[in-house]
Short mmCIF file of C-alpha atoms and ligand atoms in Angstrom, two decimals:
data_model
loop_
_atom_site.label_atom_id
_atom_site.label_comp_id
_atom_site.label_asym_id
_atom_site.label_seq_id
_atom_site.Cartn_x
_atom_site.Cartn_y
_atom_site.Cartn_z
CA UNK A 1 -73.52 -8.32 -62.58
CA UNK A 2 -72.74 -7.62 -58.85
CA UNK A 3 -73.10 -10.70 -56.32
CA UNK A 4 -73.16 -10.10 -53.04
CA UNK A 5 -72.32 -13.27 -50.39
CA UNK A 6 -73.08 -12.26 -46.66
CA UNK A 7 -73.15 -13.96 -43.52
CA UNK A 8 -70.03 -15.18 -44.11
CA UNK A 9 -68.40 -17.01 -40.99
CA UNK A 10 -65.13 -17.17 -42.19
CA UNK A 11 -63.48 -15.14 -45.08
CA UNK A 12 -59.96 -16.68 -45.58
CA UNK A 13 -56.74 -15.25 -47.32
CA UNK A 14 -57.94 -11.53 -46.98
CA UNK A 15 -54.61 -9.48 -48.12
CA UNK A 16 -55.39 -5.30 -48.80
CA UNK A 17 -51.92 -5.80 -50.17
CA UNK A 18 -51.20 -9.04 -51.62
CA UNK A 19 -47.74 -10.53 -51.94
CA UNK A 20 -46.43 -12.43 -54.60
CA UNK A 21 -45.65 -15.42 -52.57
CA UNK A 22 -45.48 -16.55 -48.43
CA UNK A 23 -42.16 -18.01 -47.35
CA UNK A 24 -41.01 -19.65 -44.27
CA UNK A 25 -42.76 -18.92 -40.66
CA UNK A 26 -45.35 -16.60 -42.65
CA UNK A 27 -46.79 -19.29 -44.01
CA UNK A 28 -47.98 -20.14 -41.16
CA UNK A 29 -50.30 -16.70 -40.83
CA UNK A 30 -53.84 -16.93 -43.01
CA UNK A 31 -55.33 -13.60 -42.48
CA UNK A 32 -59.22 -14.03 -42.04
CA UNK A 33 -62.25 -11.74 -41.39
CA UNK A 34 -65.07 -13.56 -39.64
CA UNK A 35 -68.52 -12.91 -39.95
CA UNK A 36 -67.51 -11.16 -43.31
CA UNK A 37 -69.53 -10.21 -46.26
CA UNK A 38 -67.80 -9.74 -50.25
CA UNK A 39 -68.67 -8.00 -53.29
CA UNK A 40 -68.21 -9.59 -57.03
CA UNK A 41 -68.86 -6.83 -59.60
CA UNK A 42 -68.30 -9.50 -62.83
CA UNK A 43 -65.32 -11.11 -63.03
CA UNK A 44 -63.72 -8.77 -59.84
CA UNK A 45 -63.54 -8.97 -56.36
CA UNK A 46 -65.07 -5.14 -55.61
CA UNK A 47 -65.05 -5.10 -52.34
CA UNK A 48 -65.01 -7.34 -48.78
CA UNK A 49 -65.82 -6.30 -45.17
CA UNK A 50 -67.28 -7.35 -41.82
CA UNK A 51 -70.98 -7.35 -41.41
CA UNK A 52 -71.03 -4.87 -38.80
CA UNK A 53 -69.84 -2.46 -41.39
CA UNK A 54 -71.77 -3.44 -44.66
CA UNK A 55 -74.07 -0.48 -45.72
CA UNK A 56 -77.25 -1.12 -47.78
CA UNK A 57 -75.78 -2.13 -51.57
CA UNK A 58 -77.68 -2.61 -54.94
CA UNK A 59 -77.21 -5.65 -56.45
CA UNK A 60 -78.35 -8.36 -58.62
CA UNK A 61 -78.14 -11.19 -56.55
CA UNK A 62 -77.47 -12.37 -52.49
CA UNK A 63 -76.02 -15.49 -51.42
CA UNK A 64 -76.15 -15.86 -47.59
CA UNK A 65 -73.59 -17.80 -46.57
CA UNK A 66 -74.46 -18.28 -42.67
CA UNK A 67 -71.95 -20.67 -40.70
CA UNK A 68 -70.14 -21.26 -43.90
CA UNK A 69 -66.11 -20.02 -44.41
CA UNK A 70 -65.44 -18.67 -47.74
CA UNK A 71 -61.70 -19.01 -49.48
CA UNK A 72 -60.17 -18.08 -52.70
CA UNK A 73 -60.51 -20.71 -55.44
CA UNK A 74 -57.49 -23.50 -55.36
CA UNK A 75 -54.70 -23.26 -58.11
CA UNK A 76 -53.18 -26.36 -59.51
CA UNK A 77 -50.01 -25.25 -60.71
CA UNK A 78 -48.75 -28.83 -62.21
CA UNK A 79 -51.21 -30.97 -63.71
CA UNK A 80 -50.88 -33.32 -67.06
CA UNK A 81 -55.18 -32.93 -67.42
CA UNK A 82 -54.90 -33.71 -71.42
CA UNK A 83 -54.25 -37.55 -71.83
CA UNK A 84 -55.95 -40.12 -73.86
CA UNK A 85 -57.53 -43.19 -72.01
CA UNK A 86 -56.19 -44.48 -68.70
CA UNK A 87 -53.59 -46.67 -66.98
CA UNK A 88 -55.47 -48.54 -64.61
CA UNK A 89 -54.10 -51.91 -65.59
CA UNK A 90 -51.07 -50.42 -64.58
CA UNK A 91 -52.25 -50.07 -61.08
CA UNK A 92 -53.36 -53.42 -61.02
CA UNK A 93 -49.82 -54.56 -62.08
CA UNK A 94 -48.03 -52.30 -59.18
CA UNK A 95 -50.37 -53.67 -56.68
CA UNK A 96 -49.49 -57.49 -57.93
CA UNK A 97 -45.47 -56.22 -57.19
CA UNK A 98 -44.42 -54.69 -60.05
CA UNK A 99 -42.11 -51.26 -59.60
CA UNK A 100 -43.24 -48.04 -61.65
CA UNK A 101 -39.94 -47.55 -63.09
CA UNK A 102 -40.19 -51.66 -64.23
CA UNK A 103 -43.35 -51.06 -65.84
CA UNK A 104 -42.25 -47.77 -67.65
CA UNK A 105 -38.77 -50.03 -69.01
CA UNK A 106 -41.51 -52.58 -70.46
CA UNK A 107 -42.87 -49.76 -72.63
CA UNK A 108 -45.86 -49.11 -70.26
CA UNK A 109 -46.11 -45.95 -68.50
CA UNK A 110 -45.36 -42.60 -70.35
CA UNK A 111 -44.31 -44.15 -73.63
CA UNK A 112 -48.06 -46.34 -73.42
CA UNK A 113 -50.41 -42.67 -72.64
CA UNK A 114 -48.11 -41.29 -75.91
CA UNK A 115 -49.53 -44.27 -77.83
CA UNK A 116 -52.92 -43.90 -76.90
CA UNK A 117 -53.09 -40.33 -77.23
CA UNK A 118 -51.04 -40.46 -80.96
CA UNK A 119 -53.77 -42.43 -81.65
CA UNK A 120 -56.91 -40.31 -80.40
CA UNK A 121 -58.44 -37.40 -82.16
CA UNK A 122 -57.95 -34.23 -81.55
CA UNK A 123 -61.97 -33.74 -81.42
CA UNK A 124 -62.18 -36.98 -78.96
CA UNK A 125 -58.80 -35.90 -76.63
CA UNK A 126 -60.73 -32.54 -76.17
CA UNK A 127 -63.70 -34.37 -74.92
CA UNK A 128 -61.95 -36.31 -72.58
CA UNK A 129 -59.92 -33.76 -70.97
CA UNK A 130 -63.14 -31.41 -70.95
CA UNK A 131 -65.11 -33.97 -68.49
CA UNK A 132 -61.95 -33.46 -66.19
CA UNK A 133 -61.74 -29.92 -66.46
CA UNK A 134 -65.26 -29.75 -65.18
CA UNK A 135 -64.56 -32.03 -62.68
CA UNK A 136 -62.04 -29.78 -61.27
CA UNK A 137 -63.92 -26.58 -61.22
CA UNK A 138 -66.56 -28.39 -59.02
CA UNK A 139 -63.61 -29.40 -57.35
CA UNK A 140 -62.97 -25.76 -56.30
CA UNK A 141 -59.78 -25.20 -58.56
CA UNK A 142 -60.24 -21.73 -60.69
CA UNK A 143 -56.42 -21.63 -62.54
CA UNK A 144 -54.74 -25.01 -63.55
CA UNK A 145 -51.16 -25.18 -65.51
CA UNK A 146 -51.44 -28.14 -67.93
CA UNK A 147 -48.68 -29.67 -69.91
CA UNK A 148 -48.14 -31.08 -72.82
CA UNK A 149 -45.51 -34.88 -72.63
CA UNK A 150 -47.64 -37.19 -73.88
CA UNK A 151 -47.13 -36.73 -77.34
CA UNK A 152 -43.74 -37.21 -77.82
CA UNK A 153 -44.00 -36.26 -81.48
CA UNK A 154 -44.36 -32.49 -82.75
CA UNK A 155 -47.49 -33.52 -84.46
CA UNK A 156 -49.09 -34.78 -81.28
CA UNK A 157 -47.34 -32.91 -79.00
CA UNK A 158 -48.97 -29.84 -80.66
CA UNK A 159 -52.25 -31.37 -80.19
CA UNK A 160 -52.10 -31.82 -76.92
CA UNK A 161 -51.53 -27.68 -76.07
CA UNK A 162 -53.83 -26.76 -78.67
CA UNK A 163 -56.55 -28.76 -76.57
CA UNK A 164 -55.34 -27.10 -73.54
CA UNK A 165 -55.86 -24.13 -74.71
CA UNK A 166 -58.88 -23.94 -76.34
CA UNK A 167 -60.38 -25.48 -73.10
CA UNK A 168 -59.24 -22.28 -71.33
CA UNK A 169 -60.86 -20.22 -74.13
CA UNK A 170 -64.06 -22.08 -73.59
CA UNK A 171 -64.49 -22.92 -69.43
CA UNK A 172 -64.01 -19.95 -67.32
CA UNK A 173 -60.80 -20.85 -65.49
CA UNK A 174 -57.79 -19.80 -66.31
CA UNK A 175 -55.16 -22.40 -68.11
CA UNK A 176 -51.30 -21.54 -68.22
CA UNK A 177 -49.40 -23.72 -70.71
CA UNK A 178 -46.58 -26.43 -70.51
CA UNK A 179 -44.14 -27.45 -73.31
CA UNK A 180 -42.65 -30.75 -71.88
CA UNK A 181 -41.71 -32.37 -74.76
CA UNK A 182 -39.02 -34.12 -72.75
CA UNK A 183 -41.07 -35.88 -70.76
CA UNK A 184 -39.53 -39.30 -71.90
CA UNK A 185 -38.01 -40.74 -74.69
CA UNK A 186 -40.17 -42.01 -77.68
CA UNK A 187 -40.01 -45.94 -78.79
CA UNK A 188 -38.31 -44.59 -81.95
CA UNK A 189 -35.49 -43.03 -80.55
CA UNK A 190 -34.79 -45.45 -78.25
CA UNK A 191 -30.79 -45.84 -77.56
CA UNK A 192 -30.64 -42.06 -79.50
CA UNK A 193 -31.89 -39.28 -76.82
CA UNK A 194 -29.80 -37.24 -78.32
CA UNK A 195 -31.77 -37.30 -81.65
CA UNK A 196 -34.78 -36.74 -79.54
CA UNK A 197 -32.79 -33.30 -78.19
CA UNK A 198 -32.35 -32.56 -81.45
CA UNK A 199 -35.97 -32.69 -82.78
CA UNK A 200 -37.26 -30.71 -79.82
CA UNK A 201 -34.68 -28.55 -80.24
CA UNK A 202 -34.69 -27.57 -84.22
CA UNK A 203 -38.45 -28.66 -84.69
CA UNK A 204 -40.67 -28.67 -81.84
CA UNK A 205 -39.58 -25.55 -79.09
CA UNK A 206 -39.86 -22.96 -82.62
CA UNK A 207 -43.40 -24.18 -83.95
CA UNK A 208 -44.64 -24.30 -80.48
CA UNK A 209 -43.22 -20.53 -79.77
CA UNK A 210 -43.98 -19.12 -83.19
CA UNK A 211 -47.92 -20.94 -82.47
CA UNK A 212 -47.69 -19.03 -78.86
CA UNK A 213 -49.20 -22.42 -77.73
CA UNK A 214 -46.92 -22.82 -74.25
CA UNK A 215 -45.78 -20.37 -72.21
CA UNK A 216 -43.60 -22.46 -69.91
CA UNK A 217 -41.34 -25.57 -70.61
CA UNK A 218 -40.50 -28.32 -69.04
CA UNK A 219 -38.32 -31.78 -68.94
CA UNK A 220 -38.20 -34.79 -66.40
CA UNK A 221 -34.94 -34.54 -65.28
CA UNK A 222 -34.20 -38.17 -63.92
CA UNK A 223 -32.64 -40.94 -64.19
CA UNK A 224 -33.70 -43.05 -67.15
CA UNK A 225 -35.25 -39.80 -68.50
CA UNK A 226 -33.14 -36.92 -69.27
CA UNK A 227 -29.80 -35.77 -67.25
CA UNK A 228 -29.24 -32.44 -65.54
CA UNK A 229 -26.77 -31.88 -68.90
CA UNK A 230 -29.78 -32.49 -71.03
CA UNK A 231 -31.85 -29.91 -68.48
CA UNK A 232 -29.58 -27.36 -68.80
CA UNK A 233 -29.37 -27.76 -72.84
CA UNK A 234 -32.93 -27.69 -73.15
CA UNK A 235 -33.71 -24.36 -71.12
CA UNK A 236 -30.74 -22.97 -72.12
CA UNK A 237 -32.39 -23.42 -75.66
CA UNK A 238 -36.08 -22.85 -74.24
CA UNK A 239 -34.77 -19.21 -72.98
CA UNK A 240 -34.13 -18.09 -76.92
CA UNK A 241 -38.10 -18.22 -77.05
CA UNK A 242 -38.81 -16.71 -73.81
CA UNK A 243 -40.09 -20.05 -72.32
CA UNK A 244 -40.07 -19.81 -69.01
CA UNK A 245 -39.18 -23.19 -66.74
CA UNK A 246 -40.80 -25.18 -64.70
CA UNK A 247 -39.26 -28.44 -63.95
CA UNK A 248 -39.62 -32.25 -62.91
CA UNK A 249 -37.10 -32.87 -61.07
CA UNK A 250 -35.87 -35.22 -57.80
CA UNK A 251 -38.72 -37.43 -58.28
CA UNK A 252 -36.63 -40.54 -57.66
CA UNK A 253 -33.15 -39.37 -57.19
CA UNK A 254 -31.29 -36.72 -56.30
CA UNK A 255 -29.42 -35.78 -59.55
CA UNK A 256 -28.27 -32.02 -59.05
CA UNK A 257 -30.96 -30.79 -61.18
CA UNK A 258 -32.65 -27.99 -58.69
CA UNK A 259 -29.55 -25.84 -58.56
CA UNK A 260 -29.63 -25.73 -62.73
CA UNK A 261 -33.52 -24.60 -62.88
CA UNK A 262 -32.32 -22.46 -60.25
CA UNK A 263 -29.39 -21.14 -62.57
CA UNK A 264 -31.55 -20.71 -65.58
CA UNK A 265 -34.48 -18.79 -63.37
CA UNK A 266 -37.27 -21.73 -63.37
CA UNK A 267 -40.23 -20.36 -62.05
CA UNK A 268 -41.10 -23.63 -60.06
CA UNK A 269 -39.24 -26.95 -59.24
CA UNK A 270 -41.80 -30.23 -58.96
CA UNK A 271 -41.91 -32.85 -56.98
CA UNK A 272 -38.45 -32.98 -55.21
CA UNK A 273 -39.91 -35.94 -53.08
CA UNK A 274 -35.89 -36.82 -52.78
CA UNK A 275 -34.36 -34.03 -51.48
CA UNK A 276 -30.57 -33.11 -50.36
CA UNK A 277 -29.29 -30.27 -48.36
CA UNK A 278 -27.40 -29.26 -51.34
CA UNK A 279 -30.86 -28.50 -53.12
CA UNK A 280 -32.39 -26.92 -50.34
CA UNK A 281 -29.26 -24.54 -50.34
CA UNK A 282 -29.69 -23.90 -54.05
CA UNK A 283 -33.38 -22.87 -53.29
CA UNK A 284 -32.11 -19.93 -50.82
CA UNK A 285 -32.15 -16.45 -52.37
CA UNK A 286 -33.94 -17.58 -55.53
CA UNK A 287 -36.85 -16.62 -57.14
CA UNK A 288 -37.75 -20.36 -57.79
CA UNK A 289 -41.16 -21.97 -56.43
CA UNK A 290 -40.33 -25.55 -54.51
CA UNK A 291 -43.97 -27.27 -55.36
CA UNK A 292 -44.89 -30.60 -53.80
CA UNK A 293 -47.89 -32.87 -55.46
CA UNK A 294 -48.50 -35.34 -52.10
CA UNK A 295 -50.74 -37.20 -54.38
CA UNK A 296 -48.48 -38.79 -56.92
CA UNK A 297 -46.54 -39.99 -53.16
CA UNK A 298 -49.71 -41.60 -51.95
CA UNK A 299 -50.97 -43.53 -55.25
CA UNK A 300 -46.94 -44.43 -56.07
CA UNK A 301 -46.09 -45.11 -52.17
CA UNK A 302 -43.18 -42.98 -52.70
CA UNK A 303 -41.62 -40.34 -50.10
CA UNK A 304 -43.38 -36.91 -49.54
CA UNK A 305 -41.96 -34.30 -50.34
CA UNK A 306 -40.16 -33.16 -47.01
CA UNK A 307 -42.38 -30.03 -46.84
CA UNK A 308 -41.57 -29.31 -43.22
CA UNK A 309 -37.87 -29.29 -44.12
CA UNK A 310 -38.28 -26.42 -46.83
CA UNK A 311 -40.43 -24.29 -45.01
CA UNK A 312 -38.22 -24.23 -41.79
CA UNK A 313 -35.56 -23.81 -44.01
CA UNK A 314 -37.24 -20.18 -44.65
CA UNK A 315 -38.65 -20.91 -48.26
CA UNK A 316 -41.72 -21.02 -49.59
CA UNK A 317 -43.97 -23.98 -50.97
CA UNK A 318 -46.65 -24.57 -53.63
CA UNK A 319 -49.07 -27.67 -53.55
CA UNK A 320 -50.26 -29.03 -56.93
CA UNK A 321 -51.89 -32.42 -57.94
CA UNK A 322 -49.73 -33.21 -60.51
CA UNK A 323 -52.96 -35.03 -62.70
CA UNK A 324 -52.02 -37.41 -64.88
CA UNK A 325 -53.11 -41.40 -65.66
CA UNK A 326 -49.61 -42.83 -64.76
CA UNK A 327 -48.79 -41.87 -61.38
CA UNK A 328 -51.73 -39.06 -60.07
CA UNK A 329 -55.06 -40.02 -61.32
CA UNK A 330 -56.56 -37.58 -59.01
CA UNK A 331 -57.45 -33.86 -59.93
CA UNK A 332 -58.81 -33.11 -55.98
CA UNK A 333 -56.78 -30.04 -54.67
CA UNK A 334 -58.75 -30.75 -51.67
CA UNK A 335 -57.51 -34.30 -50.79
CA UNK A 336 -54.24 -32.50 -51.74
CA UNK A 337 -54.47 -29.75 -48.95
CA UNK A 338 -55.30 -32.74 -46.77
CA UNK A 339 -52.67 -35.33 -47.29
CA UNK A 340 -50.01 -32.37 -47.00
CA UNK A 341 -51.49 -31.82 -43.30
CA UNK A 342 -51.72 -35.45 -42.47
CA UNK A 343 -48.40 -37.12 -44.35
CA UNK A 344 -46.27 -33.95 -44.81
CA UNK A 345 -47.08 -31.97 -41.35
CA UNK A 346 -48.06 -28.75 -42.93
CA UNK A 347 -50.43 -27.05 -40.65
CA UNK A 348 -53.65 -25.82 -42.30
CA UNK A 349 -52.71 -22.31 -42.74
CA UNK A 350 -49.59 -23.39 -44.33
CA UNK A 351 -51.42 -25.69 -46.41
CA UNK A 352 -53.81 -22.65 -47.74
CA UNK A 353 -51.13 -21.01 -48.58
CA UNK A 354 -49.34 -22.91 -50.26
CA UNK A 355 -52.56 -24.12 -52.47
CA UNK A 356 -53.71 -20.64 -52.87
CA UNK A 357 -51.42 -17.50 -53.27
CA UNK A 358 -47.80 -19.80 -53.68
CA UNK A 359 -49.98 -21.87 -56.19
CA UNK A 360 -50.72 -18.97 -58.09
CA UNK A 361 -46.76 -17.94 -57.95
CA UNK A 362 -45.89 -21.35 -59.27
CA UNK A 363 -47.74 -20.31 -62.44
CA UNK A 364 -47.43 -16.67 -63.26
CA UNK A 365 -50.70 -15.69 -61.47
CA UNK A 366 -50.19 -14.04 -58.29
CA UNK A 367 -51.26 -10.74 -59.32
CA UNK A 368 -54.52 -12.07 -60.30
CA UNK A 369 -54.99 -15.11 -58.13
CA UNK A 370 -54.62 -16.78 -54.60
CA UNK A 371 -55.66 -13.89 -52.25
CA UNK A 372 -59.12 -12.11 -51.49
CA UNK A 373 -57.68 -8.90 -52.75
CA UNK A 374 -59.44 -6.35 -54.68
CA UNK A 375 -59.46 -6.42 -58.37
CA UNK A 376 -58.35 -9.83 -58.41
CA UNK A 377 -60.61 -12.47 -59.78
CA UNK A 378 -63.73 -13.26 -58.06
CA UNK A 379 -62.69 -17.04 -57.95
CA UNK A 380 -64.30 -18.38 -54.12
CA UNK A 381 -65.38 -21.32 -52.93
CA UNK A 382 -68.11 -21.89 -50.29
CA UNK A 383 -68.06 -24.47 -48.37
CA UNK A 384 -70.83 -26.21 -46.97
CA UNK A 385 -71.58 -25.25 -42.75
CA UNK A 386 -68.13 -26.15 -41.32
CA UNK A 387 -66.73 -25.36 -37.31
CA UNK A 388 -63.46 -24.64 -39.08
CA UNK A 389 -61.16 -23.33 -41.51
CA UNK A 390 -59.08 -26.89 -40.07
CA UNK A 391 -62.41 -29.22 -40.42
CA UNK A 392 -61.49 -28.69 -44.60
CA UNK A 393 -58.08 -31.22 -44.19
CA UNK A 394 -59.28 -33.14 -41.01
CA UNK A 395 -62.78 -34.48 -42.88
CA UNK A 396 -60.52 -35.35 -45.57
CA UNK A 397 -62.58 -37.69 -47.52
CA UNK A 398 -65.90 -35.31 -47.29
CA UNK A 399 -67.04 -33.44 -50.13
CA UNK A 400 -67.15 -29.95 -48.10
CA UNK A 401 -67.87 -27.43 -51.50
CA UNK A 402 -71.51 -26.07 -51.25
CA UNK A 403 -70.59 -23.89 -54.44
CA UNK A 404 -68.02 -22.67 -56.59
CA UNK A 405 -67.99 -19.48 -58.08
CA UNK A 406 -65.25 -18.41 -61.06
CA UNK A 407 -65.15 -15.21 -63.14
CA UNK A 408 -67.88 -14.27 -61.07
CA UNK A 409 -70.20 -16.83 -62.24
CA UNK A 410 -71.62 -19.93 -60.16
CA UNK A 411 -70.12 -23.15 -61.79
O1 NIG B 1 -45.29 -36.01 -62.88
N1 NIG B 1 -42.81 -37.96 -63.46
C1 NIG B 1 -43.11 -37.73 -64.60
N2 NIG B 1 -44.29 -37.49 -65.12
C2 NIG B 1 -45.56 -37.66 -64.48
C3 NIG B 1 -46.10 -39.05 -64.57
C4 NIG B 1 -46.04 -39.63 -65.87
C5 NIG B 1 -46.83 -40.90 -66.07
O2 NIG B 1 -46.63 -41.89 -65.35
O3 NIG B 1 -47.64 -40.88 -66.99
C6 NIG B 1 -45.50 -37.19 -63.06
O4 NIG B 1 -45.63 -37.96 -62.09
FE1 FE B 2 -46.00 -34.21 -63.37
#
């Protein structure tokens, strides 16, 4: 099947060459061809150029995409997409005074989505987490990380990644794997986390590994949750099967828990929407992803992630939406691009970036993802007739997607 799109006004994130991730003042350069045309041959990206230059080509089908700008798909790097039910009253409660962390010590929050989803089928919590999957395709997202955490037992936990996987068998976008486990401690081992260490230790990090269900763990390393001495016991122990971290970390407080995902190699640190000079140091020189999710600030009314800070600081950023019922019930990598422009200060090309090719970083995927490169996948989305590449975070509340195309096929 070769798809040809022409016309195109804007083609953005064009890289011959494309890097594994954008750090500091280059994230501030988006490489663009205007009035470009590109080439899917199946699931590829073939070929790209400008019009002036396009010589007659067979193919099976033309889209002409006249005064419309054409980017790579999004990736979500952090997203919690498989949960059971929703938290709404929850919302209602926070908007009548009550504190997220108060909620979560009266057994709401994580501990009340492990409930639910303990009690939900495994046929049903597909179901539900396939509506949101498609959701987020038309969304323009073509790779999404999804973790496990609301299990909380090695029954359910193992539930949850089998549904995330299968839906990345079954949808055409591609789904990386979380373990997280220690997300929070269970009802039943309240006053004993170190029993709960000890069953995700001995019982659930082997059957996960020897099932190849995650390829990544992670922990929420805060206070109330787990301590940077349980972080570095857990990926200390996660590193004997070859899982790979990715962390929650500086959410709420500083705790000292960047520098150890830094020692142990994570691949990304999340959230960090509290943020020390001390962490920022521990960032410099290492091959670890800071990712912000300026969603889960603006539903909780919590700090953004001081963006500006890391990038002038010469490091790279990710964005992610961080999907989940409790504090991100929002899936839109679009409002996501947005709010980092308008809360965080990111200017739109650093915002692409950091949704696109850093996105893909955060997750394992940059040789495959987050650039118009060729060979990589022919994930794009079209937008609808825009001025401007900065008209996509300025009309933030517009749906701009004319059409989303993934694996080469129009979704
Ligand atoms: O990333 N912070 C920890 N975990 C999720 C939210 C969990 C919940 O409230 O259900 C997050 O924000
Ligand atoms: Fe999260």
């Amino acid at each position: 099947m070769k798809l040809l799109l022409t016309n195109i006004k804007e083609l953005l994130q064009v890289r011959d060459a494309a890097p594994k991730m954008v750090s500091g003042i280059e994230m501030n350069i988006l490489p663009t061809l205007k009035n470009a045309w590109i080439l899917l041959e199946d699931d590829k990206i073939s070929n790209f150029g400008k019009m002036e230059d396009l010589k007659p080509l067979a193919v099976d089908e033309t889209i002409d995409c006249s005064g419309k700008i054409v980017l790579p798909s999004w990736c979500d790097s952090h997203t919690h997409l498989v949960y059971a039910g929703n938290r709404e009253q929850e919302f209602v409660d926070r908007i009548n005074g009550l504190a997220y962390q108060e909620i979560a010590e009266k057994g709401g929050g994580i501990l009340n989505s492990a409930k639910k989803l303990q009690e939900t089928s495994e046929v049903d919590l597909y179901k539900q987490s396939a509506a949101r999957l498609e959701e987020v395709m038309q969304l323009g997202t073509g790779a999404i990380e999804i973790k496990s955490g609301y299990g909380l037992t090695t029954e359910a936990e193992i539930k949850m990644l089998r549904v995330a996987k299968r839906l990345g068998e079954n949808y055409p976008i591609t789904v990386k794997t979380t373990f997280l486990g220690a997300h929070a401690i269970p009802s039943e081992y309240k006053g004993n986390k170190e029993g709960y260490l000890d069953l995700i230790c001995s019982e659930m990090l082997p059957k996960i590994a020897s099932e190849e269900l995650a390829e990544y763990v992670d922990i929420f390393c805060e206070e109330g949750y787990f301590s940077v001495a349980d972080t570095d016991r857990l990926l200390s122990e996660a590193k004997k099967y070859n899982l790979e971290p990715k962390i929650h970390v500086n959410q709420f407080t500083a705790l000292g828990g960047i520098a150890v995902g830094v020692k142990h190699k994570a691949l990304s640190v999340d959230h960090l929407e509290v943020l020390t000079n001390d962490d920022i140091e521990a960032l410099k020189g290492s091959e670890t992803m800071p990712v912000a999710l300026p969603s889960c600030s603006y539903f909780l009314s919590i700090p953004y992630t001081p963006g500006r800070a890391l990038i002038d600081a010469g490091l790279p950023l990710a964005l992610a939406t961080d999907y989940n019922p409790g504090s991100t019930p929002s899936g839109n990598m679009n409002f996501v691009v947005a709010t980092a422009c308008i809360k965080m200060k990111l200017t739109p090309e650093e915002a692409i970036n950091a949704a696109t090719i850093n996105a893909a970083y955060a997750m394992g995927l940059s040789d495959s993802h987050g650039t118009i490169t060729k060979e990589k996948k022919a994930n794009l989305v079209i937008t609808k007739k825009i001025p401007s590449y900065s008209y996509l975070p300025y009309a933030f509340g517009s749906n701009l997607i004319d059409q989303v195309i993934l694996n080469g096929q129009k979704i």
